[in-house]
Amino acid sequence: SIRLATEFHILLAHMTNSPILVRYVSEVAYRCCLTLSLYSRPHSTECAINEHRAIISALAGGDEARVMELMHHHLDSVASRALVAPAPRRGREFAISPR
């Protein structure tokens, strides 16, 4: 699912006919794909599929404001789904003792 999502974002970049944007999105997307594959917590692929469908629908409808709103929400959602819980602290090595 991570690979397919990566390909979706790169395809969107190709649709702009901007080589600079394609290169930038490709570099970022492949790095994110690798990072998510290694470190993200498991999540439902249905979320991303529904988000991608909504983006495509807004694009097809020519609703630029809606596309921007959906993309911002989508990127925020991807980031929150990717967050890995911090490792629990060991011992009290960083505790500050009251004086």
PDB file of C-alpha atoms in Angstrom:
ATOM      1  CA  SER A   1       0.000   0.000   0.000  1.00  0.00           C
ATOM      2  CA  ILE A   2       2.894   2.363   0.728  1.00  0.00           C
ATOM      3  CA  ARG A   3       4.417   1.708  -2.698  1.00  0.00           C
ATOM      4  CA  LEU A   4       1.081   2.314  -4.442  1.00  0.00           C
ATOM      5  CA  ALA A   5       0.533   5.544  -2.515  1.00  0.00           C
ATOM      6  CA  THR A   6       4.017   6.667  -3.537  1.00  0.00           C
ATOM      7  CA  GLU A   7       3.261   5.949  -7.176  1.00  0.00           C
ATOM      8  CA  PHE A   8      -0.018   7.885  -6.884  1.00  0.00           C
ATOM      9  CA  HIS A   9       1.786  11.023  -5.721  1.00  0.00           C
ATOM     10  CA  ILE A  10       4.396  10.739  -8.441  1.00  0.00           C
ATOM     11  CA  LEU A  11       1.661  10.268 -11.063  1.00  0.00           C
ATOM     12  CA  LEU A  12      -0.036  13.443  -9.839  1.00  0.00           C
ATOM     13  CA  ALA A  13       3.261  15.278 -10.238  1.00  0.00           C
ATOM     14  CA  HIS A  14       3.659  13.936 -13.798  1.00  0.00           C
ATOM     15  CA  MET A  15       0.218  15.321 -14.635  1.00  0.00           C
ATOM     16  CA  THR A  16       1.558  18.846 -14.073  1.00  0.00           C
ATOM     17  CA  ASN A  17       4.101  18.448 -16.904  1.00  0.00           C
ATOM     18  CA  SER A  18       6.673  20.102 -14.664  1.00  0.00           C
ATOM     19  CA  PRO A  19      10.001  18.220 -14.680  1.00  0.00           C
ATOM     20  CA  ILE A  20      11.132  20.107 -11.588  1.00  0.00           C
ATOM     21  CA  LEU A  21       8.029  19.141  -9.633  1.00  0.00           C
ATOM     22  CA  VAL A  22       8.267  15.540 -10.843  1.00  0.00           C
ATOM     23  CA  ARG A  23      11.874  15.316  -9.677  1.00  0.00           C
ATOM     24  CA  TYR A  24      11.111  16.927  -6.311  1.00  0.00           C
ATOM     25  CA  VAL A  25       8.011  14.813  -5.607  1.00  0.00           C
ATOM     26  CA  SER A  26       9.799  11.646  -6.734  1.00  0.00           C
ATOM     27  CA  GLU A  27      12.748  12.242  -4.422  1.00  0.00           C
ATOM     28  CA  VAL A  28      10.558  13.075  -1.438  1.00  0.00           C
ATOM     29  CA  ALA A  29       8.034  10.313  -2.137  1.00  0.00           C
ATOM     30  CA  TYR A  30      10.656   7.578  -2.470  1.00  0.00           C
ATOM     31  CA  ARG A  31      12.371   8.685   0.735  1.00  0.00           C
ATOM     32  CA  CYS A  32       9.046   8.771   2.566  1.00  0.00           C
ATOM     33  CA  CYS A  33       8.152   5.360   1.146  1.00  0.00           C
ATOM     34  CA  LEU A  34      11.349   3.872   2.527  1.00  0.00           C
ATOM     35  CA  THR A  35      10.951   5.584   5.887  1.00  0.00           C
ATOM     36  CA  LEU A  36       7.314   4.561   6.236  1.00  0.00           C
ATOM     37  CA  SER A  37       8.125   1.003   5.225  1.00  0.00           C
ATOM     38  CA  LEU A  38      10.749   0.748   7.931  1.00  0.00           C
ATOM     39  CA  TYR A  39       9.387   2.803  10.805  1.00  0.00           C
ATOM     40  CA  SER A  40       5.694   3.625  10.580  1.00  0.00           C
ATOM     41  CA  ARG A  41       3.058   2.016  12.679  1.00  0.00           C
ATOM     42  CA  PRO A  42       0.586  -0.210  10.829  1.00  0.00           C
ATOM     43  CA  HIS A  43      -2.525   1.560   9.573  1.00  0.00           C
ATOM     44  CA  SER A  44      -5.506   0.901   7.390  1.00  0.00           C
ATOM     45  CA  THR A  45      -4.905   1.442   3.685  1.00  0.00           C
ATOM     46  CA  GLU A  46      -8.574   2.384   3.333  1.00  0.00           C
ATOM     47  CA  CYS A  47      -7.839   5.849   4.723  1.00  0.00           C
ATOM     48  CA  ALA A  48      -5.352   6.683   2.009  1.00  0.00           C
ATOM     49  CA  ILE A  49      -7.539   5.156  -0.703  1.00  0.00           C
ATOM     50  CA  ASN A  50     -10.514   7.287   0.314  1.00  0.00           C
ATOM     51  CA  GLU A  51      -8.310  10.371   0.534  1.00  0.00           C
ATOM     52  CA  HIS A  52      -6.879   9.703  -2.934  1.00  0.00           C
ATOM     53  CA  ARG A  53     -10.375   9.177  -4.375  1.00  0.00           C
ATOM     54  CA  ALA A  54     -11.535  12.488  -2.923  1.00  0.00           C
ATOM     55  CA  ILE A  55      -8.511  14.273  -4.414  1.00  0.00           C
ATOM     56  CA  ILE A  56      -9.149  12.736  -7.854  1.00  0.00           C
ATOM     57  CA  SER A  57     -12.829  13.722  -7.660  1.00  0.00           C
ATOM     58  CA  ALA A  58     -11.951  17.320  -6.819  1.00  0.00           C
ATOM     59  CA  LEU A  59      -9.373  17.406  -9.623  1.00  0.00           C
ATOM     60  CA  ALA A  60     -11.894  16.035 -12.111  1.00  0.00           C
ATOM     61  CA  GLY A  61     -14.395  18.646 -10.973  1.00  0.00           C
ATOM     62  CA  GLY A  62     -11.861  21.456 -11.394  1.00  0.00           C
ATOM     63  CA  ASP A  63     -12.330  22.559  -7.776  1.00  0.00           C
ATOM     64  CA  GLU A  64      -8.867  23.955  -7.070  1.00  0.00           C
ATOM     65  CA  ALA A  65      -9.698  25.186  -3.570  1.00  0.00           C
ATOM     66  CA  ARG A  66     -11.087  21.769  -2.617  1.00  0.00           C
ATOM     67  CA  VAL A  67      -8.011  20.018  -4.056  1.00  0.00           C
ATOM     68  CA  MET A  68      -5.745  22.219  -1.947  1.00  0.00           C
ATOM     69  CA  GLU A  69      -7.854  21.602   1.161  1.00  0.00           C
ATOM     70  CA  LEU A  70      -7.846  17.836   0.570  1.00  0.00           C
ATOM     71  CA  MET A  71      -4.103  17.723  -0.108  1.00  0.00           C
ATOM     72  CA  HIS A  72      -3.322  19.612   3.093  1.00  0.00           C
ATOM     73  CA  HIS A  73      -5.564  17.260   5.061  1.00  0.00           C
ATOM     74  CA  HIS A  74      -4.079  14.229   3.302  1.00  0.00           C
ATOM     75  CA  LEU A  75      -0.478  15.223   4.015  1.00  0.00           C
ATOM     76  CA  ASP A  76      -1.326  15.943   7.657  1.00  0.00           C
ATOM     77  CA  SER A  77      -3.039  12.549   7.890  1.00  0.00           C
ATOM     78  CA  VAL A  78      -0.065  10.757   6.356  1.00  0.00           C
ATOM     79  CA  ALA A  79       2.237  12.430   8.857  1.00  0.00           C
ATOM     80  CA  SER A  80       0.059  11.517  11.823  1.00  0.00           C
ATOM     81  CA  ARG A  81      -0.341   7.916  10.651  1.00  0.00           C
ATOM     82  CA  ALA A  82       3.414   7.647  10.248  1.00  0.00           C
ATOM     83  CA  LEU A  83       4.293   8.746  13.752  1.00  0.00           C
ATOM     84  CA  VAL A  84       5.834   6.033  15.818  1.00  0.00           C
ATOM     85  CA  ALA A  85       5.257   6.115  19.548  1.00  0.00           C
ATOM     86  CA  PRO A  86       8.355   7.323  21.402  1.00  0.00           C
ATOM     87  CA  ALA A  87      10.409   4.671  23.131  1.00  0.00           C
ATOM     88  CA  PRO A  88       9.757   4.471  26.869  1.00  0.00           C
ATOM     89  CA  ARG A  89      12.434   5.991  29.061  1.00  0.00           C
ATOM     90  CA  ARG A  90      14.764   3.605  30.805  1.00  0.00           C
ATOM     91  CA  GLY A  91      15.516   4.277  34.422  1.00  0.00           C
ATOM     92  CA  ARG A  92      15.756   7.772  35.781  1.00  0.00           C
ATOM     93  CA  GLU A  93      18.862   8.932  33.980  1.00  0.00           C
ATOM     94  CA  PHE A  94      17.144  12.138  32.777  1.00  0.00           C
ATOM     95  CA  ALA A  95      15.062  12.843  35.859  1.00  0.00           C
ATOM     96  CA  ILE A  96      15.659  16.126  37.637  1.00  0.00           C
ATOM     97  CA  SER A  97      15.830  15.758  41.379  1.00  0.00           C
ATOM     98  CA  PRO A  98      14.037  18.414  43.456  1.00  0.00           C
ATOM     99  CA  ARG A  99      16.272  20.512  45.714  1.00  0.00           C
TER     100      ARG A  99
END
